[in-house]
Short mmCIF file of C-alpha atoms and ligand atoms in Angstrom, two decimals:
data_model
loop_
_atom_site.label_atom_id
_atom_site.label_comp_id
_atom_site.label_asym_id
_atom_site.label_seq_id
_atom_site.Cartn_x
_atom_site.Cartn_y
_atom_site.Cartn_z
CA MET A 675 -2.81 -40.31 -31.57
CA ALA A 676 0.12 -38.89 -29.67
CA LYS A 677 2.64 -41.42 -28.41
CA PRO A 678 2.33 -41.78 -24.61
CA VAL A 679 5.22 -40.06 -22.87
CA LYS A 680 7.29 -42.37 -20.71
CA SER A 681 8.40 -41.25 -17.31
CA PHE A 682 10.79 -42.71 -14.74
CA SER A 683 11.33 -42.16 -11.06
CA CYS A 684 13.73 -43.17 -8.33
CA THR A 685 12.19 -45.61 -5.86
CA LYS A 686 14.40 -44.28 -3.11
CA CYS A 687 14.06 -40.50 -3.30
CA ALA A 688 11.20 -40.12 -5.84
CA ALA A 689 13.28 -37.87 -8.14
CA ARG A 690 11.74 -37.92 -11.61
CA TYR A 691 13.43 -38.46 -14.98
CA SER A 692 12.34 -38.51 -18.58
CA LYS A 693 14.70 -41.43 -19.42
CA TRP A 694 16.15 -44.38 -17.62
CA SER A 695 19.64 -44.34 -16.14
CA GLY A 696 21.58 -46.62 -13.84
CA ARG A 697 22.23 -44.14 -11.09
CA CYS A 698 20.00 -41.52 -9.54
CA ASP A 699 21.60 -38.09 -9.83
CA ASN A 700 19.61 -36.88 -6.89
CA CYS A 701 20.36 -39.42 -4.16
CA GLY A 702 23.31 -41.16 -5.80
CA GLU A 703 21.75 -44.64 -5.43
CA TRP A 704 22.29 -47.31 -8.16
CA ASN A 705 19.54 -49.31 -9.89
CA THR A 706 16.68 -47.52 -8.23
CA ILE A 707 15.24 -45.84 -11.32
CA GLN A 708 12.14 -47.50 -12.72
CA GLU A 709 9.61 -46.67 -15.36
CA ASP A 710 6.30 -45.30 -14.07
CA LYS A 711 3.79 -47.66 -15.65
CA GLY A 712 0.03 -47.67 -15.95
CA ILE A 713 -0.48 -46.13 -12.59
CA SER A 714 -2.42 -43.06 -13.52
CA ALA A 715 -5.97 -43.24 -12.24
CA GLY A 716 -7.34 -40.47 -14.41
CA PRO A 717 -6.13 -38.72 -17.50
CA PRO A 718 -2.38 -38.09 -17.11
CA SER A 719 -1.81 -34.57 -15.95
CA LYS A 720 0.58 -32.49 -17.98
CA SER A 721 2.52 -31.14 -15.06
CA LEU A 722 2.50 -34.18 -12.78
CA GLY A 723 3.09 -36.81 -15.52
CA ALA A 724 1.51 -40.26 -15.54
CA ARG A 725 2.63 -41.37 -12.09
CA ARG A 726 -0.27 -41.79 -9.75
CA GLY A 727 -0.36 -40.65 -6.15
CA SER A 728 -1.76 -42.73 -3.35
CA SER A 729 -5.38 -42.24 -2.43
CA MET A 730 -6.12 -40.48 0.82
CA ALA A 731 -8.59 -41.56 3.44
CA LEU A 732 -11.25 -38.85 3.66
CA MET A 733 -13.11 -38.25 6.87
CA ASP A 734 -16.26 -36.74 8.32
CA LEU A 735 -16.43 -33.33 9.92
CA ALA A 736 -17.74 -34.72 13.19
CA THR A 737 -15.05 -35.26 15.75
CA GLU A 738 -14.70 -36.85 19.12
CA GLU A 739 -11.31 -35.30 19.64
CA ALA A 740 -11.03 -33.11 22.70
CA PRO A 741 -10.05 -29.48 22.06
CA PRO A 742 -6.28 -28.96 22.30
CA PRO A 743 -4.99 -28.56 25.86
CA ARG A 744 -4.37 -25.00 26.99
CA THR A 745 -2.27 -23.54 29.74
CA LEU A 746 -2.93 -20.23 31.43
CA SER A 747 0.13 -18.13 32.20
CA GLY A 748 -1.58 -16.18 34.95
CA LEU A 749 -0.86 -12.96 33.04
CA ALA A 750 -4.52 -12.30 32.29
CA GLU A 751 -3.81 -9.78 29.53
CA LEU A 752 -1.67 -12.30 27.67
CA ASP A 753 -3.98 -15.24 28.24
CA ARG A 754 -6.94 -13.34 26.83
CA VAL A 755 -5.09 -12.32 23.68
CA LEU A 756 -4.05 -15.94 23.13
CA GLY A 757 -7.75 -16.84 23.19
CA GLY A 758 -7.72 -18.39 26.66
CA GLY A 759 -4.16 -19.51 27.27
CA LEU A 760 -1.38 -21.20 25.35
CA VAL A 761 -2.43 -24.03 23.01
CA ALA A 762 -0.07 -27.01 22.84
CA ALA A 763 1.75 -27.47 19.50
CA SER A 764 0.80 -24.01 18.32
CA ALA A 765 3.04 -21.59 16.47
CA ILE A 766 2.74 -17.96 17.49
CA LEU A 767 4.32 -14.92 15.92
CA VAL A 768 4.87 -11.83 18.07
CA GLY A 769 5.75 -8.85 15.89
CA GLY A 770 6.54 -5.28 16.79
CA ASP A 771 8.87 -2.34 16.34
CA PRO A 772 12.41 -2.77 17.63
CA GLY A 773 12.65 -1.61 21.24
CA ILE A 774 8.92 -1.75 21.92
CA GLY A 775 9.34 -4.45 24.58
CA LYS A 776 8.93 -7.84 22.85
CA SER A 777 11.86 -9.48 24.62
CA THR A 778 10.67 -8.11 27.94
CA LEU A 779 7.14 -9.40 27.36
CA LEU A 780 8.33 -12.84 26.31
CA LEU A 781 10.78 -13.23 29.14
CA GLN A 782 7.97 -12.40 31.53
CA ALA A 783 5.67 -14.83 29.69
CA ALA A 784 8.38 -17.53 29.76
CA ALA A 785 8.73 -17.14 33.52
CA ALA A 786 4.96 -17.14 34.02
CA PHE A 787 4.50 -20.37 32.07
CA ALA A 788 7.47 -21.96 33.83
CA ASN A 789 5.85 -21.06 37.15
CA LYS A 790 2.75 -22.93 35.96
CA GLY A 791 4.85 -26.04 35.53
CA LEU A 792 5.62 -25.90 31.81
CA LYS A 793 9.11 -26.68 30.58
CA VAL A 794 10.19 -23.48 28.84
CA VAL A 795 13.23 -22.81 26.65
CA TYR A 796 14.16 -19.25 25.66
CA ILE A 797 16.56 -18.93 22.74
CA SER A 798 18.04 -15.50 22.19
CA GLY A 799 19.69 -14.83 18.88
CA GLU A 800 20.06 -11.13 19.55
CA GLU A 801 21.54 -10.84 22.99
CA ALA A 802 24.23 -12.72 24.85
CA SER A 803 22.97 -14.91 27.67
CA ALA A 804 24.52 -12.55 30.22
CA GLN A 805 22.34 -9.74 28.88
CA VAL A 806 19.19 -11.84 29.08
CA ARG A 807 20.09 -12.89 32.62
CA MET A 808 20.58 -9.26 33.57
CA ARG A 809 17.16 -8.44 32.21
CA ALA A 810 15.70 -11.36 34.18
CA GLN A 811 17.32 -9.95 37.30
CA ARG A 812 15.88 -6.51 36.65
CA LEU A 813 12.46 -8.08 36.20
CA GLY A 814 12.84 -10.11 39.38
CA LEU A 815 12.62 -13.36 37.44
CA SER A 816 16.03 -14.89 38.11
CA GLU A 817 14.49 -17.76 40.07
CA ALA A 818 12.12 -18.84 37.28
CA ALA A 819 12.86 -22.27 35.81
CA VAL A 820 13.40 -21.02 32.27
CA LYS A 821 16.19 -22.67 30.27
CA LEU A 822 18.18 -20.12 28.35
CA GLY A 823 20.26 -20.45 25.19
CA ALA A 824 22.03 -17.86 23.05
CA GLU A 825 22.24 -19.27 19.53
CA THR A 826 21.41 -18.44 15.94
CA ASN A 827 22.22 -21.72 14.17
CA LEU A 828 18.87 -23.27 13.36
CA ARG A 829 20.23 -26.80 13.09
CA ASP A 830 21.71 -26.63 16.60
CA ILE A 831 18.55 -25.09 17.96
CA LEU A 832 16.33 -27.79 16.46
CA THR A 833 18.61 -30.54 17.75
CA THR A 834 18.54 -28.99 21.22
CA LEU A 835 14.77 -28.58 21.18
CA ASP A 836 14.36 -32.15 19.97
CA LYS A 837 16.44 -33.38 22.89
CA GLU A 838 14.79 -31.13 25.49
CA ARG A 839 11.22 -31.37 24.15
CA PRO A 840 9.99 -28.30 26.06
CA ALA A 841 6.30 -27.40 26.22
CA LEU A 842 7.17 -23.89 25.05
CA ALA A 843 10.13 -22.56 23.10
CA ILE A 844 10.65 -18.86 22.46
CA ILE A 845 12.81 -17.84 19.51
CA ASP A 846 14.00 -14.23 19.82
CA SER A 847 14.16 -13.26 17.00
CA ILE A 848 13.29 -15.01 13.74
CA GLN A 849 15.39 -12.45 11.84
CA THR A 850 18.57 -13.64 13.56
CA MET A 851 18.06 -17.33 12.76
CA TRP A 852 20.40 -18.89 10.25
CA ALA A 853 19.58 -22.06 8.34
CA ASP A 854 22.84 -23.41 6.89
CA ASN A 855 21.10 -25.00 3.90
CA VAL A 856 19.87 -21.65 2.63
CA GLU A 857 22.36 -19.48 0.84
CA SER A 858 21.51 -16.01 2.01
CA ALA A 859 22.15 -13.77 4.97
CA PRO A 860 20.16 -14.06 8.21
CA GLY A 861 17.16 -11.74 8.07
CA SER A 862 16.63 -12.22 4.34
CA VAL A 863 13.23 -13.39 3.14
CA SER A 864 14.45 -16.89 2.30
CA GLN A 865 16.19 -17.35 5.66
CA VAL A 866 13.21 -16.06 7.63
CA ARG A 867 10.87 -18.26 5.63
CA ALA A 868 13.03 -21.37 5.95
CA ALA A 869 13.60 -20.93 9.68
CA SER A 870 9.91 -20.27 10.34
CA HIS A 871 8.92 -23.29 8.30
CA GLU A 872 11.32 -25.59 10.17
CA LEU A 873 10.26 -24.28 13.57
CA THR A 874 6.52 -24.42 12.91
CA SER A 875 6.85 -27.97 11.51
CA PHE A 876 8.76 -28.87 14.65
CA ALA A 877 5.86 -27.54 16.74
CA LYS A 878 3.31 -29.63 14.84
CA ARG A 879 5.48 -32.74 14.94
CA THR A 880 6.46 -32.68 18.60
CA GLY A 881 3.75 -30.76 20.44
CA THR A 882 6.10 -28.00 21.55
CA SER A 883 4.48 -24.57 21.28
CA ILE A 884 6.77 -22.15 19.48
CA VAL A 885 6.80 -18.38 19.80
CA LEU A 886 8.64 -16.54 17.05
CA VAL A 887 9.60 -12.95 17.73
CA GLY A 888 9.72 -10.77 14.61
CA HIS A 889 10.82 -7.19 14.16
CA VAL A 890 8.64 -5.03 12.02
CA THR A 891 10.65 -2.57 10.01
CA LYS A 892 9.09 0.75 9.20
CA GLU A 893 10.32 0.61 5.61
CA GLY A 894 7.98 -1.78 3.86
CA GLN A 895 8.47 -4.65 6.32
CA ILE A 896 10.62 -6.67 3.91
CA ALA A 897 11.63 -9.99 5.43
CA GLY A 898 9.65 -8.94 8.43
CA PRO A 899 6.89 -10.85 10.12
CA ARG A 900 4.62 -10.58 7.08
CA VAL A 901 6.27 -13.49 5.30
CA VAL A 902 5.71 -15.62 8.39
CA GLU A 903 2.09 -14.72 9.09
CA HIS A 904 0.48 -17.42 6.94
CA MET A 905 2.66 -20.19 8.42
CA VAL A 906 1.70 -19.69 12.04
CA ASP A 907 -1.54 -20.26 13.95
CA THR A 908 -1.57 -16.98 15.82
CA VAL A 909 -0.21 -13.55 14.98
CA LEU A 910 0.15 -11.00 17.74
CA TYR A 911 1.46 -7.47 17.37
CA PHE A 912 2.96 -5.52 20.23
CA GLU A 913 2.25 -1.84 19.69
CA GLY A 914 2.80 1.44 21.40
CA GLU A 915 4.39 4.83 21.04
CA ARG A 916 7.95 5.24 22.24
CA GLY A 917 7.14 8.28 24.37
CA HIS A 918 4.21 6.59 26.13
CA PRO A 919 4.45 3.80 28.67
CA PHE A 920 1.34 1.99 27.34
CA ARG A 921 1.77 -1.14 25.25
CA ILE A 922 -0.93 -3.05 23.47
CA LEU A 923 -0.71 -6.70 22.53
CA ARG A 924 -3.17 -7.26 19.71
CA SER A 925 -4.15 -10.52 18.02
CA VAL A 926 -4.55 -10.03 14.29
CA LYS A 927 -4.96 -13.72 13.48
CA ASN A 928 -5.82 -16.57 15.79
CA ARG A 929 -6.79 -20.11 14.81
CA PHE A 930 -7.63 -20.80 18.44
CA GLY A 931 -9.56 -17.73 19.52
CA PRO A 932 -10.99 -14.40 18.51
CA ALA A 933 -8.86 -12.03 16.47
CA ASP A 934 -8.69 -8.33 17.34
CA GLU A 935 -8.47 -9.06 21.02
CA ILE A 936 -6.17 -6.72 22.94
CA GLY A 937 -4.14 -6.92 26.11
CA VAL A 938 -2.93 -3.69 27.69
CA PHE A 939 0.35 -3.31 29.53
CA GLU A 940 2.35 -0.49 30.99
CA MET A 941 6.15 -0.42 30.65
CA THR A 942 7.66 0.35 34.02
CA GLY A 943 11.18 0.34 35.40
CA ARG A 944 10.59 -3.28 36.41
CA GLY A 945 9.09 -4.61 33.22
CA LEU A 946 5.56 -4.73 31.90
CA SER A 947 2.68 -4.57 34.30
CA GLU A 948 -0.84 -5.48 33.36
CA VAL A 949 -3.44 -2.77 32.99
CA VAL A 950 -6.71 -4.03 34.33
CA ASN A 951 -8.79 -1.01 33.43
CA PRO A 952 -7.53 0.38 30.11
CA SER A 953 -10.25 3.00 29.75
CA ALA A 954 -9.26 4.67 33.00
CA LEU A 955 -5.66 4.63 31.83
CA PHE A 956 -6.35 6.07 28.39
CA LEU A 957 -8.47 8.83 29.86
CA SER A 958 -6.12 9.60 32.74
CA GLU A 959 -4.34 12.39 30.88
CA ARG A 960 -7.57 14.10 29.93
CA GLY A 961 -8.03 17.56 31.39
CA GLU A 962 -11.07 19.83 31.43
CA PRO A 963 -13.41 19.58 28.41
CA ALA A 964 -11.63 21.38 25.59
CA ALA A 965 -12.31 22.13 21.96
CA GLY A 966 -11.12 19.29 19.73
CA SER A 967 -11.27 16.62 22.42
CA VAL A 968 -13.82 13.83 22.17
CA VAL A 969 -14.14 10.55 24.06
CA PHE A 970 -14.80 7.61 21.77
CA ALA A 971 -16.52 4.58 23.25
CA GLY A 972 -14.83 1.81 21.28
CA ILE A 973 -14.75 -1.97 21.30
CA GLU A 974 -11.47 -3.84 21.02
CA GLY A 975 -12.00 -7.56 20.60
CA THR A 976 -14.41 -8.56 23.29
CA ARG A 977 -14.09 -5.56 25.54
CA PRO A 978 -15.05 -1.92 25.52
CA VAL A 979 -12.30 0.68 25.68
CA LEU A 980 -12.77 4.43 25.98
CA VAL A 981 -10.16 6.59 24.32
CA GLU A 982 -9.75 10.28 23.81
CA ILE A 983 -9.55 11.55 20.25
CA GLN A 984 -7.88 14.92 19.85
CA ALA A 985 -8.04 17.17 16.83
CA LEU A 986 -6.37 20.44 16.05
CA VAL A 987 -7.46 22.56 13.09
CA ALA A 988 -5.55 25.72 12.22
CA PRO A 989 -5.12 27.98 9.18
CA SER A 990 -2.34 26.58 7.03
CA PRO A 991 0.71 28.67 6.17
CA HIS A 992 1.53 26.14 3.41
CA SER A 993 0.15 26.04 -0.10
CA GLN A 994 -0.85 22.46 0.56
CA ALA A 995 -2.59 22.04 3.91
CA ARG A 996 -1.22 19.36 6.24
CA ARG A 997 -3.05 16.23 7.30
CA THR A 998 -1.30 14.44 10.16
CA VAL A 999 -2.74 11.39 11.90
CA VAL A 1000 -1.44 9.38 14.85
CA GLY A 1001 -3.25 6.20 15.88
CA TRP A 1002 -5.80 6.18 13.08
CA ASP A 1003 -5.99 5.63 9.34
CA GLY A 1004 -4.99 8.63 7.21
CA GLY A 1005 -7.23 7.52 4.33
CA ARG A 1006 -10.22 7.35 6.62
CA LEU A 1007 -9.50 10.90 7.87
CA ALA A 1008 -9.48 12.16 4.28
CA MET A 1009 -12.82 10.45 3.75
CA ILE A 1010 -14.41 12.09 6.76
CA LEU A 1011 -13.12 15.51 5.76
CA ALA A 1012 -14.59 14.96 2.29
CA VAL A 1013 -17.96 13.86 3.70
CA LEU A 1014 -18.11 16.91 6.01
CA GLU A 1015 -17.40 19.17 3.07
CA ALA A 1016 -19.67 17.49 0.51
CA ARG A 1017 -22.67 16.68 2.74
CA CYS A 1018 -22.61 19.51 5.27
CA GLY A 1019 -20.78 22.23 3.35
CA ILE A 1020 -18.06 22.54 5.98
CA PRO A 1021 -14.77 23.03 4.13
CA PHE A 1022 -11.35 22.18 5.53
CA ALA A 1023 -9.41 23.51 2.55
CA GLY A 1024 -6.62 25.84 3.64
CA LEU A 1025 -6.69 24.38 7.15
CA ASP A 1026 -4.05 22.13 8.66
CA VAL A 1027 -5.62 19.14 10.37
CA TYR A 1028 -3.93 17.11 13.11
CA LEU A 1029 -5.63 14.07 14.60
CA ASN A 1030 -4.30 12.10 17.54
CA VAL A 1031 -5.53 9.11 19.50
CA ALA A 1032 -4.32 9.76 23.04
CA GLY A 1033 -2.17 7.33 24.99
CA GLY A 1034 -0.48 5.71 21.99
CA MET A 1035 -3.56 3.64 21.17
CA LYS A 1036 -4.25 2.62 17.56
CA ILE A 1037 -7.86 2.30 16.52
CA SER A 1038 -9.26 0.81 13.36
CA GLU A 1039 -12.93 0.45 14.21
CA PRO A 1040 -15.29 2.20 11.73
CA ALA A 1041 -17.42 3.21 14.72
CA ALA A 1042 -14.76 5.83 15.48
CA ASP A 1043 -15.91 7.83 12.41
CA LEU A 1044 -18.45 9.91 14.28
CA ALA A 1045 -16.07 10.60 17.15
CA VAL A 1046 -13.43 11.75 14.67
CA ALA A 1047 -15.94 13.95 12.81
CA CYS A 1048 -16.99 15.34 16.16
CA ALA A 1049 -13.41 16.12 17.20
CA LEU A 1050 -12.72 17.80 13.85
CA LEU A 1051 -15.82 19.97 14.08
CA SER A 1052 -15.22 20.79 17.71
CA ALA A 1053 -11.69 21.94 16.86
CA ARG A 1054 -12.78 23.87 13.79
CA GLU A 1055 -15.65 25.61 15.57
CA ASP A 1056 -13.59 26.03 18.74
CA THR A 1057 -16.47 24.60 20.75
CA ALA A 1058 -16.03 22.00 23.47
CA LEU A 1059 -18.50 19.12 23.58
CA PRO A 1060 -20.85 18.92 26.54
CA ALA A 1061 -18.89 17.43 29.46
CA GLU A 1062 -19.03 13.70 30.24
CA THR A 1063 -20.22 12.71 26.78
CA VAL A 1064 -19.05 9.73 24.72
CA VAL A 1065 -19.46 9.44 20.94
CA PHE A 1066 -19.56 6.48 18.57
CA GLY A 1067 -21.05 5.51 15.20
CA GLU A 1068 -20.08 4.75 11.63
CA LEU A 1069 -20.33 7.32 8.86
CA SER A 1070 -21.16 6.48 5.26
CA LEU A 1071 -20.14 8.46 2.20
CA SER A 1072 -23.72 9.68 1.81
CA GLY A 1073 -23.53 11.33 5.23
CA ALA A 1074 -25.82 8.69 6.75
CA LEU A 1075 -24.93 7.36 10.18
CA ARG A 1076 -24.93 3.64 10.90
CA PRO A 1077 -25.45 2.25 14.36
CA ALA A 1078 -22.41 0.53 15.86
CA THR A 1079 -22.26 -3.00 17.21
CA GLN A 1080 -22.31 -3.77 20.94
CA THR A 1081 -23.96 -0.49 21.91
CA GLU A 1082 -24.81 -1.77 25.36
CA ASN A 1083 -21.22 -2.71 26.19
CA ARG A 1084 -20.02 0.71 25.09
CA LEU A 1085 -22.61 2.50 27.19
CA LYS A 1086 -21.96 0.37 30.26
CA GLU A 1087 -18.26 1.11 30.10
CA ALA A 1088 -19.01 4.82 29.73
CA GLN A 1089 -21.31 4.69 32.71
CA LYS A 1090 -18.71 2.87 34.77
CA LEU A 1091 -16.23 5.67 34.11
CA GLY A 1092 -18.64 8.42 35.11
CA PHE A 1093 -19.98 9.55 31.72
CA THR A 1094 -23.57 10.69 31.62
CA SER A 1095 -24.50 11.05 27.97
CA ALA A 1096 -23.81 9.46 24.60
CA ILE A 1097 -24.06 10.72 21.03
CA ALA A 1098 -24.77 7.84 18.67
CA PRO A 1099 -26.63 7.12 15.41
CA LYS A 1100 -30.37 6.63 15.51
CA GLY A 1101 -31.73 3.23 14.55
CA GLY A 1102 -30.89 -0.27 15.55
CA LYS A 1103 -32.16 -1.76 18.77
CA ALA A 1104 -32.92 0.82 21.46
CA VAL A 1105 -30.55 0.26 24.33
CA VAL A 1106 -31.06 1.83 27.72
CA VAL A 1107 -28.30 2.02 30.27
CA ASP A 1108 -29.07 3.65 33.60
CA GLY A 1109 -27.37 6.98 34.07
CA ILE A 1110 -26.58 7.55 30.38
CA ALA A 1111 -28.75 9.98 28.41
CA MET A 1112 -28.81 9.03 24.73
CA ARG A 1113 -28.69 11.67 22.02
CA PRO A 1114 -29.60 9.78 18.86
CA MET A 1115 -28.62 11.39 15.55
CA ALA A 1116 -30.44 10.69 12.28
CA ASP A 1117 -27.63 11.78 9.97
CA LEU A 1118 -24.55 13.94 9.80
CA THR A 1119 -26.42 17.15 9.01
CA ALA A 1120 -28.70 16.66 12.02
CA PHE A 1121 -25.63 15.90 14.12
CA VAL A 1122 -23.83 19.06 13.01
CA GLY A 1123 -26.97 21.15 13.60
CA GLU A 1124 -27.72 19.75 17.03
CA ILE A 1125 -24.24 19.66 18.46
CA PHE A 1126 -22.62 22.64 16.83
CA GLY A 1127 -25.66 24.71 15.92
CA ALA A 1128 -24.60 24.90 12.28
CA GLY A 1129 -25.45 22.98 9.13
P1 LIG B 2002 12.97 -4.89 24.71
O1 LIG B 2002 12.13 -5.91 25.37
O2 LIG B 2002 14.42 -5.15 24.61
O3 LIG B 2002 12.42 -4.54 23.25
P2 LIG B 2002 12.39 -5.42 21.90
O4 LIG B 2002 12.72 -6.82 22.26
O5 LIG B 2002 11.01 -5.24 21.36
O6 LIG B 2002 13.39 -4.82 20.98
O7 LIG B 2002 12.67 -3.53 25.51
C1 LIG B 2002 13.24 -2.38 25.13
C2 LIG B 2002 12.90 -1.20 25.97
O8 LIG B 2002 12.16 -1.42 27.13
C3 LIG B 2002 14.19 -0.59 26.39
O9 LIG B 2002 14.26 0.66 25.75
C4 LIG B 2002 14.13 -0.43 27.86
C5 LIG B 2002 12.70 -0.67 28.20
N1 LIG B 2002 12.56 -1.40 29.46
C6 LIG B 2002 11.94 -0.79 30.54
O10 LIG B 2002 11.52 0.36 30.47
N2 LIG B 2002 11.79 -1.49 31.70
C7 LIG B 2002 12.23 -2.76 31.84
O11 LIG B 2002 12.08 -3.36 32.91
C8 LIG B 2002 12.90 -3.38 30.73
C9 LIG B 2002 13.42 -4.78 30.82
C10 LIG B 2002 13.03 -2.68 29.55
MG1 LIG B 2003 14.43 -7.91 21.72
#
């Protein structure tokens, strides 16, 4: 039988040793090292050694605890994306491209929560306090009771927060934070991880809600918000195209509410204003019915949003035809082109294909497949769709069409915005919405035949 392996540990700092010594190398204390004896409950584990842990109290799933308290900011678009207001002690990451408007959004949010009576601290690691104050002035928020600090030293920030104990602390940005116990430059993965860990633990320990701002970098997002995502309760991304005023706040993870919820804002000369009716906004630039333009009746989170999908198809001067996509997934476009070719015999070889979701919106819903296919065909055939028609439905590789979820919500939104007909897959529950004529399609071939008179 193998001789049992002895192990020793320090009673002060729990550092572990394979032999006894008088002084603990880890904490420097004398006479604190003792042999771990007979304390293993089960077979000694190879990696943990023979020392036994303490047994935990396990509990039932049933709870009498009240749900965590929430505070509404009054900015309805923000409150919805948070899942119904700010949850106490939660850690929230707000990511986005540099210059998209994160600091503007969070300064407005800070002021809104302060106006609701919360104690709010805003720490800027990027801008001097004078700059933040100037922004506040431009936004008309100078009177808000937000406490401002310009600092990057994490230790000082934590000490300040511990003293102030605000209900909400905003850290702008996590990439500028510097933990002095980590030997690497601010913005590196280990710094970002250490700072996020300290700040989220602080939130859990004290009840302060923490918002971490994170820049997404186009190149691979190293040290960007990705390394923080698993540590926080809620991940929001602030998206938009530079040339467009529309901004979308999207929840991609939320322990306290639905994910995929969106809030829509418009960047104006005086900050972000809420967009109450996003469909009207996204369709506002739409002109007369034209070839290649299709209105997709989509669902974002819990609400329907109509967006225009534009396609342009033209003979390619290049040996390899171009495929350019804005606001949608390039891989999914390739799939739809392949399905159109394989199942309906409509080739796109030798043709450049451009696809654009109007208004700077990004869509990821599979139900956009049919609208995209429709825009591509409409552009290729140079045929406009019948006016006031919305399209939605998922496309499978076989060319079959699958009904989308929440058909009724999509149709109601379309009806509200003056549309009169809808092209959607056959099957599923029949939904009737007054004023909308349904054109159900059995499969892609039927769709191509009926709409474009080809097949
Ligand atoms: P900012 O919030 O600084 O972006 P981020 O923190 O994401 O880097 O906003 C940057 C842009 O927003 C800047 O180019 C100017 C514009 N902006 C407005 O158009 N209106 C405004 O009222 C403010 C404050 C900024
Ligand atoms: Mg900023």
